[in-house]
Amino acid sequence: MINEQYTPEEPIAAIATALVPAALGIVRTSGKNCIDLVSKAFSRPKALKSAQGNTLVYGWIVDCESGGKIDEVMLGVYRNGKSFTGEEMVEIYCHGGTSTVLGVYNQMLKAGFRAANRGEYTFRAYINGKTDLTKAEAVKEIIDSHTDVSRSHAAGRLSGSLFIEIDSIKKLIIDTL
């Protein structure tokens, strides 16, 4: 049995794209001191640490121990409170070769991140007040959808349609009471 404990703010990393050969791959990181940890494996640590939120920073992911280059990347920098999870986040946009994505991901683990559990990013968004339960559940529905109809229904819930319905019923009950 796997013990999937979610520890808020603990720095986590995950491969966010399918691990198959592709033009791009994304490794997502989140948690306390996330930017500082990524900077341990980045060729331009000062540029990363001083970057404004919601910006991109160009450079290389390098081996934390030898300094050897792993891949040329763009980093999406998100400051505390302004990300999907509500925490500090860095998304690493790298080339999508399987070895490359795994190389970038493994450097994040070496830098001090732990592997994220399935659904942990959405869980953090929920506990940090960045989403409600209906939208959090809709994320999984979108990921698991196989048809245009199921995707469309899930997208409606993600955009807040179910929350709005529930909220209007709640208001009606309160007014009635």
GROMACS .gro file of N, CA, C and O in nm, residues 22-75:
model
  216
   22ALA      N    1   0.854   1.405  -2.784
   22ALA     CA    2   0.772   1.516  -2.831
   22ALA      C    3   0.860   1.640  -2.845
   22ALA      O    4   0.975   1.640  -2.801
   23ALA      N    5   0.805   1.744  -2.905
   23ALA     CA    6   0.882   1.867  -2.921
   23ALA      C    7   0.913   1.931  -2.787
   23ALA      O    8   1.022   1.984  -2.766
   24LEU      N    9   0.817   1.929  -2.694
   24LEU     CA   10   0.833   1.993  -2.564
   24LEU      C   11   0.797   1.898  -2.452
   24LEU      O   12   0.710   1.812  -2.467
   25GLY      N   13   0.860   1.921  -2.338
   25GLY     CA   14   0.825   1.852  -2.215
   25GLY      C   15   0.817   1.957  -2.105
   25GLY      O   16   0.881   2.061  -2.114
   26ILE      N   17   0.736   1.929  -2.005
   26ILE     CA   18   0.723   2.023  -1.893
   26ILE      C   19   0.746   1.948  -1.762
   26ILE      O   20   0.685   1.844  -1.737
   27VAL      N   21   0.832   2.006  -1.680
   27VAL     CA   22   0.851   1.960  -1.543
   27VAL      C   23   0.801   2.072  -1.454
   27VAL      O   24   0.844   2.186  -1.466
   28ARG      N   25   0.708   2.040  -1.368
   28ARG     CA   26   0.643   2.141  -1.283
   28ARG      C   27   0.694   2.126  -1.140
   28ARG      O   28   0.707   2.014  -1.090
   29THR      N   29   0.723   2.239  -1.077
   29THR     CA   30   0.766   2.239  -0.937
   29THR      C   31   0.679   2.336  -0.858
   29THR      O   32   0.628   2.433  -0.914
   30SER      N   33   0.663   2.310  -0.729
   30SER     CA   34   0.583   2.397  -0.644
   30SER      C   35   0.624   2.377  -0.500
   30SER      O   36   0.674   2.271  -0.464
   31GLY      N   37   0.602   2.479  -0.419
   31GLY     CA   38   0.625   2.467  -0.276
   31GLY      C   39   0.718   2.573  -0.221
   31GLY      O   40   0.768   2.660  -0.294
   32LYS      N   41   0.741   2.565  -0.093
   32LYS     CA   42   0.823   2.664  -0.023
   32LYS      C   43   0.966   2.663  -0.077
   32LYS      O   44   1.025   2.557  -0.094
   33ASN      N   45   1.019   2.782  -0.104
   33ASN     CA   46   1.155   2.800  -0.156
   33ASN      C   47   1.179   2.732  -0.290
   33ASN      O   48   1.291   2.696  -0.324
   34CYS      N   49   1.072   2.713  -0.364
   34CYS     CA   50   1.078   2.646  -0.494
   34CYS      C   51   1.177   2.715  -0.588
   34CYS      O   52   1.258   2.649  -0.653
   35ILE      N   53   1.172   2.847  -0.596
   35ILE     CA   54   1.258   2.920  -0.688
   35ILE      C   55   1.405   2.901  -0.649
   35ILE      O   56   1.491   2.878  -0.736
   36ASP      N   57   1.435   2.908  -0.521
   36ASP     CA   58   1.572   2.886  -0.476
   36ASP      C   59   1.621   2.746  -0.509
   36ASP      O   60   1.736   2.727  -0.548
   37LEU      N   61   1.534   2.648  -0.494
   37LEU     CA   62   1.574   2.510  -0.523
   37LEU      C   63   1.600   2.490  -0.672
   37LEU      O   64   1.700   2.427  -0.709
   38VAL      N   65   1.513   2.543  -0.757
   38VAL     CA   66   1.535   2.529  -0.902
   38VAL      C   67   1.665   2.600  -0.940
   38VAL      O   68   1.740   2.551  -1.026
   39SER      N   69   1.695   2.712  -0.876
   39SER     CA   70   1.816   2.787  -0.910
   39SER      C   71   1.944   2.706  -0.888
   39SER      O   72   2.046   2.733  -0.950
   40LYS      N   73   1.939   2.603  -0.803
   40LYS     CA   74   2.055   2.516  -0.781
   40LYS      C   75   2.094   2.440  -0.907
   40LYS      O   76   2.209   2.400  -0.923
   41ALA      N   77   1.996   2.418  -0.997
   41ALA     CA   78   2.021   2.342  -1.119
   41ALA      C   79   1.999   2.429  -1.243
   41ALA      O   80   1.969   2.379  -1.350
   42PHE      N   81   2.013   2.562  -1.227
   42PHE     CA   82   1.989   2.654  -1.338
   42PHE      C   83   2.115   2.736  -1.365
   42PHE      O   84   2.182   2.779  -1.271
   43SER      N   85   2.145   2.757  -1.492
   43SER     CA   86   2.266   2.827  -1.531
   43SER      C   87   2.267   2.975  -1.493
   43SER      O   88   2.372   3.037  -1.486
   44ARG      N   89   2.151   3.033  -1.469
   44ARG     CA   90   2.141   3.176  -1.437
   44ARG      C   91   2.062   3.195  -1.307
   44ARG      O   92   1.953   3.250  -1.306
   45PRO      N   93   2.117   3.149  -1.194
   45PRO     CA   94   2.042   3.153  -1.069
   45PRO      C   95   1.999   3.294  -1.027
   45PRO      O   96   1.888   3.312  -0.977
   46LYS      N   97   2.084   3.393  -1.048
   46LYS     CA   98   2.047   3.530  -1.009
   46LYS      C   99   1.929   3.581  -1.091
   46LYS      O  100   1.840   3.647  -1.038
   47ALA      N  101   1.929   3.551  -1.221
   47ALA     CA  102   1.818   3.594  -1.307
   47ALA      C  103   1.688   3.528  -1.263
   47ALA      O  104   1.583   3.593  -1.261
   48LEU      N  105   1.695   3.401  -1.226
   48LEU     CA  106   1.575   3.331  -1.180
   48LEU      C  107   1.525   3.389  -1.048
   48LEU      O  108   1.407   3.420  -1.034
   49LYS      N  109   1.614   3.408  -0.953
   49LYS     CA  110   1.574   3.457  -0.821
   49LYS      C  111   1.516   3.598  -0.826
   49LYS      O  112   1.431   3.633  -0.746
   50SER      N  113   1.562   3.678  -0.922
   50SER     CA  114   1.514   3.817  -0.929
   50SER      C  115   1.399   3.835  -1.028
   50SER      O  116   1.346   3.945  -1.043
   51ALA      N  117   1.358   3.728  -1.096
   51ALA     CA  118   1.252   3.736  -1.197
   51ALA      C  119   1.119   3.775  -1.134
   51ALA      O  120   1.085   3.728  -1.025
   52GLN      N  121   1.046   3.859  -1.203
   52GLN     CA  122   0.911   3.894  -1.162
   52GLN      C  123   0.822   3.771  -1.181
   52GLN      O  124   0.852   3.682  -1.260
   53GLY      N  125   0.709   3.769  -1.111
   53GLY     CA  126   0.612   3.662  -1.129
   53GLY      C  127   0.549   3.668  -1.267
   53GLY      O  128   0.544   3.774  -1.330
   54ASN      N  129   0.502   3.555  -1.315
   54ASN     CA  130   0.437   3.542  -1.445
   54ASN      C  131   0.528   3.587  -1.559
   54ASN      O  132   0.484   3.654  -1.652
   55THR      N  133   0.655   3.550  -1.550
   55THR     CA  134   0.751   3.580  -1.656
   55THR      C  135   0.827   3.453  -1.693
   55THR      O  136   0.820   3.352  -1.622
   56LEU      N  137   0.900   3.461  -1.803
   56LEU     CA  138   0.984   3.351  -1.849
   56LEU      C  139   1.130   3.391  -1.835
   56LEU      O  140   1.167   3.506  -1.856
   57VAL      N  141   1.213   3.293  -1.800
   57VAL     CA  142   1.357   3.313  -1.789
   57VAL      C  143   1.425   3.206  -1.872
   57VAL      O  144   1.394   3.087  -1.859
   58TYR      N  145   1.518   3.248  -1.958
   58TYR     CA  146   1.591   3.156  -2.046
   58TYR      C  147   1.722   3.112  -1.980
   58TYR      O  148   1.787   3.191  -1.913
   59GLY      N  149   1.760   2.988  -2.003
   59GLY     CA  150   1.889   2.938  -1.957
   59GLY      C  151   1.902   2.789  -1.979
   59GLY      O  152   1.836   2.733  -2.068
   60TRP      N  153   1.985   2.726  -1.899
   60TRP     CA  154   2.011   2.583  -1.908
   60TRP      C  155   1.985   2.517  -1.773
   60TRP      O  156   2.018   2.574  -1.669
   61ILE      N  157   1.931   2.397  -1.777
   61ILE     CA  158   1.931   2.313  -1.657
   61ILE      C  159   2.066   2.242  -1.660
   61ILE      O  160   2.107   2.188  -1.764
   62VAL      N  161   2.133   2.248  -1.546
   62VAL     CA  162   2.266   2.188  -1.535
   62VAL      C  163   2.267   2.083  -1.425
   62VAL      O  164   2.184   2.086  -1.334
   63ASP      N  165   2.361   1.993  -1.434
   63ASP     CA  166   2.377   1.891  -1.331
   63ASP      C  167   2.417   1.960  -1.200
   63ASP      O  168   2.513   2.038  -1.198
   64CYS      N  169   2.344   1.933  -1.094
   64CYS     CA  170   2.369   1.997  -0.964
   64CYS      C  171   2.509   1.968  -0.911
   64CYS      O  172   2.564   2.049  -0.835
   65GLU      N  173   2.566   1.855  -0.949
   65GLU     CA  174   2.696   1.817  -0.895
   65GLU      C  175   2.811   1.856  -0.988
   65GLU      O  176   2.908   1.919  -0.946
   66SER      N  177   2.801   1.823  -1.116
   66SER     CA  178   2.912   1.846  -1.208
   66SER      C  179   2.903   1.979  -1.282
   66SER      O  180   3.002   2.027  -1.335
   67GLY      N  181   2.783   2.036  -1.288
   67GLY     CA  182   2.764   2.160  -1.364
   67GLY      C  183   2.747   2.138  -1.514
   67GLY      O  184   2.730   2.233  -1.589
   68GLY      N  185   2.749   2.012  -1.557
   68GLY     CA  186   2.731   1.980  -1.700
   68GLY      C  187   2.592   2.016  -1.748
   68GLY      O  188   2.494   2.005  -1.673
   69LYS      N  189   2.582   2.059  -1.873
   69LYS     CA  190   2.453   2.101  -1.927
   69LYS      C  191   2.362   1.981  -1.953
   69LYS      O  192   2.404   1.880  -2.009
   70ILE      N  193   2.235   1.996  -1.913
   70ILE     CA  194   2.133   1.893  -1.936
   70ILE      C  195   2.047   1.932  -2.055
   70ILE      O  196   2.032   1.856  -2.150
   71ASP      N  197   1.988   2.054  -2.053
   71ASP     CA  198   1.905   2.099  -2.164
   71ASP      C  199   1.886   2.250  -2.157
   71ASP      O  200   1.886   2.309  -2.049
   72GLU      N  201   1.865   2.309  -2.273
   72GLU     CA  202   1.831   2.450  -2.288
   72GLU      C  203   1.682   2.464  -2.259
   72GLU      O  204   1.601   2.392  -2.318
   73VAL      N  205   1.645   2.556  -2.170
   73VAL     CA  206   1.508   2.562  -2.120
   73VAL      C  207   1.456   2.705  -2.109
   73VAL      O  208   1.533   2.800  -2.112
   74MET      N  209   1.326   2.714  -2.093
   74MET     CA  210   1.259   2.837  -2.050
   74MET      C  211   1.191   2.801  -1.917
   74MET      O  212   1.130   2.695  -1.906
   75LEU      N  213   1.201   2.890  -1.820
   75LEU     CA  214   1.137   2.869  -1.691
   75LEU      C  215   1.021   2.966  -1.677
   75LEU      O  216   1.039   3.086  -1.692
   0.00000   0.00000   0.00000
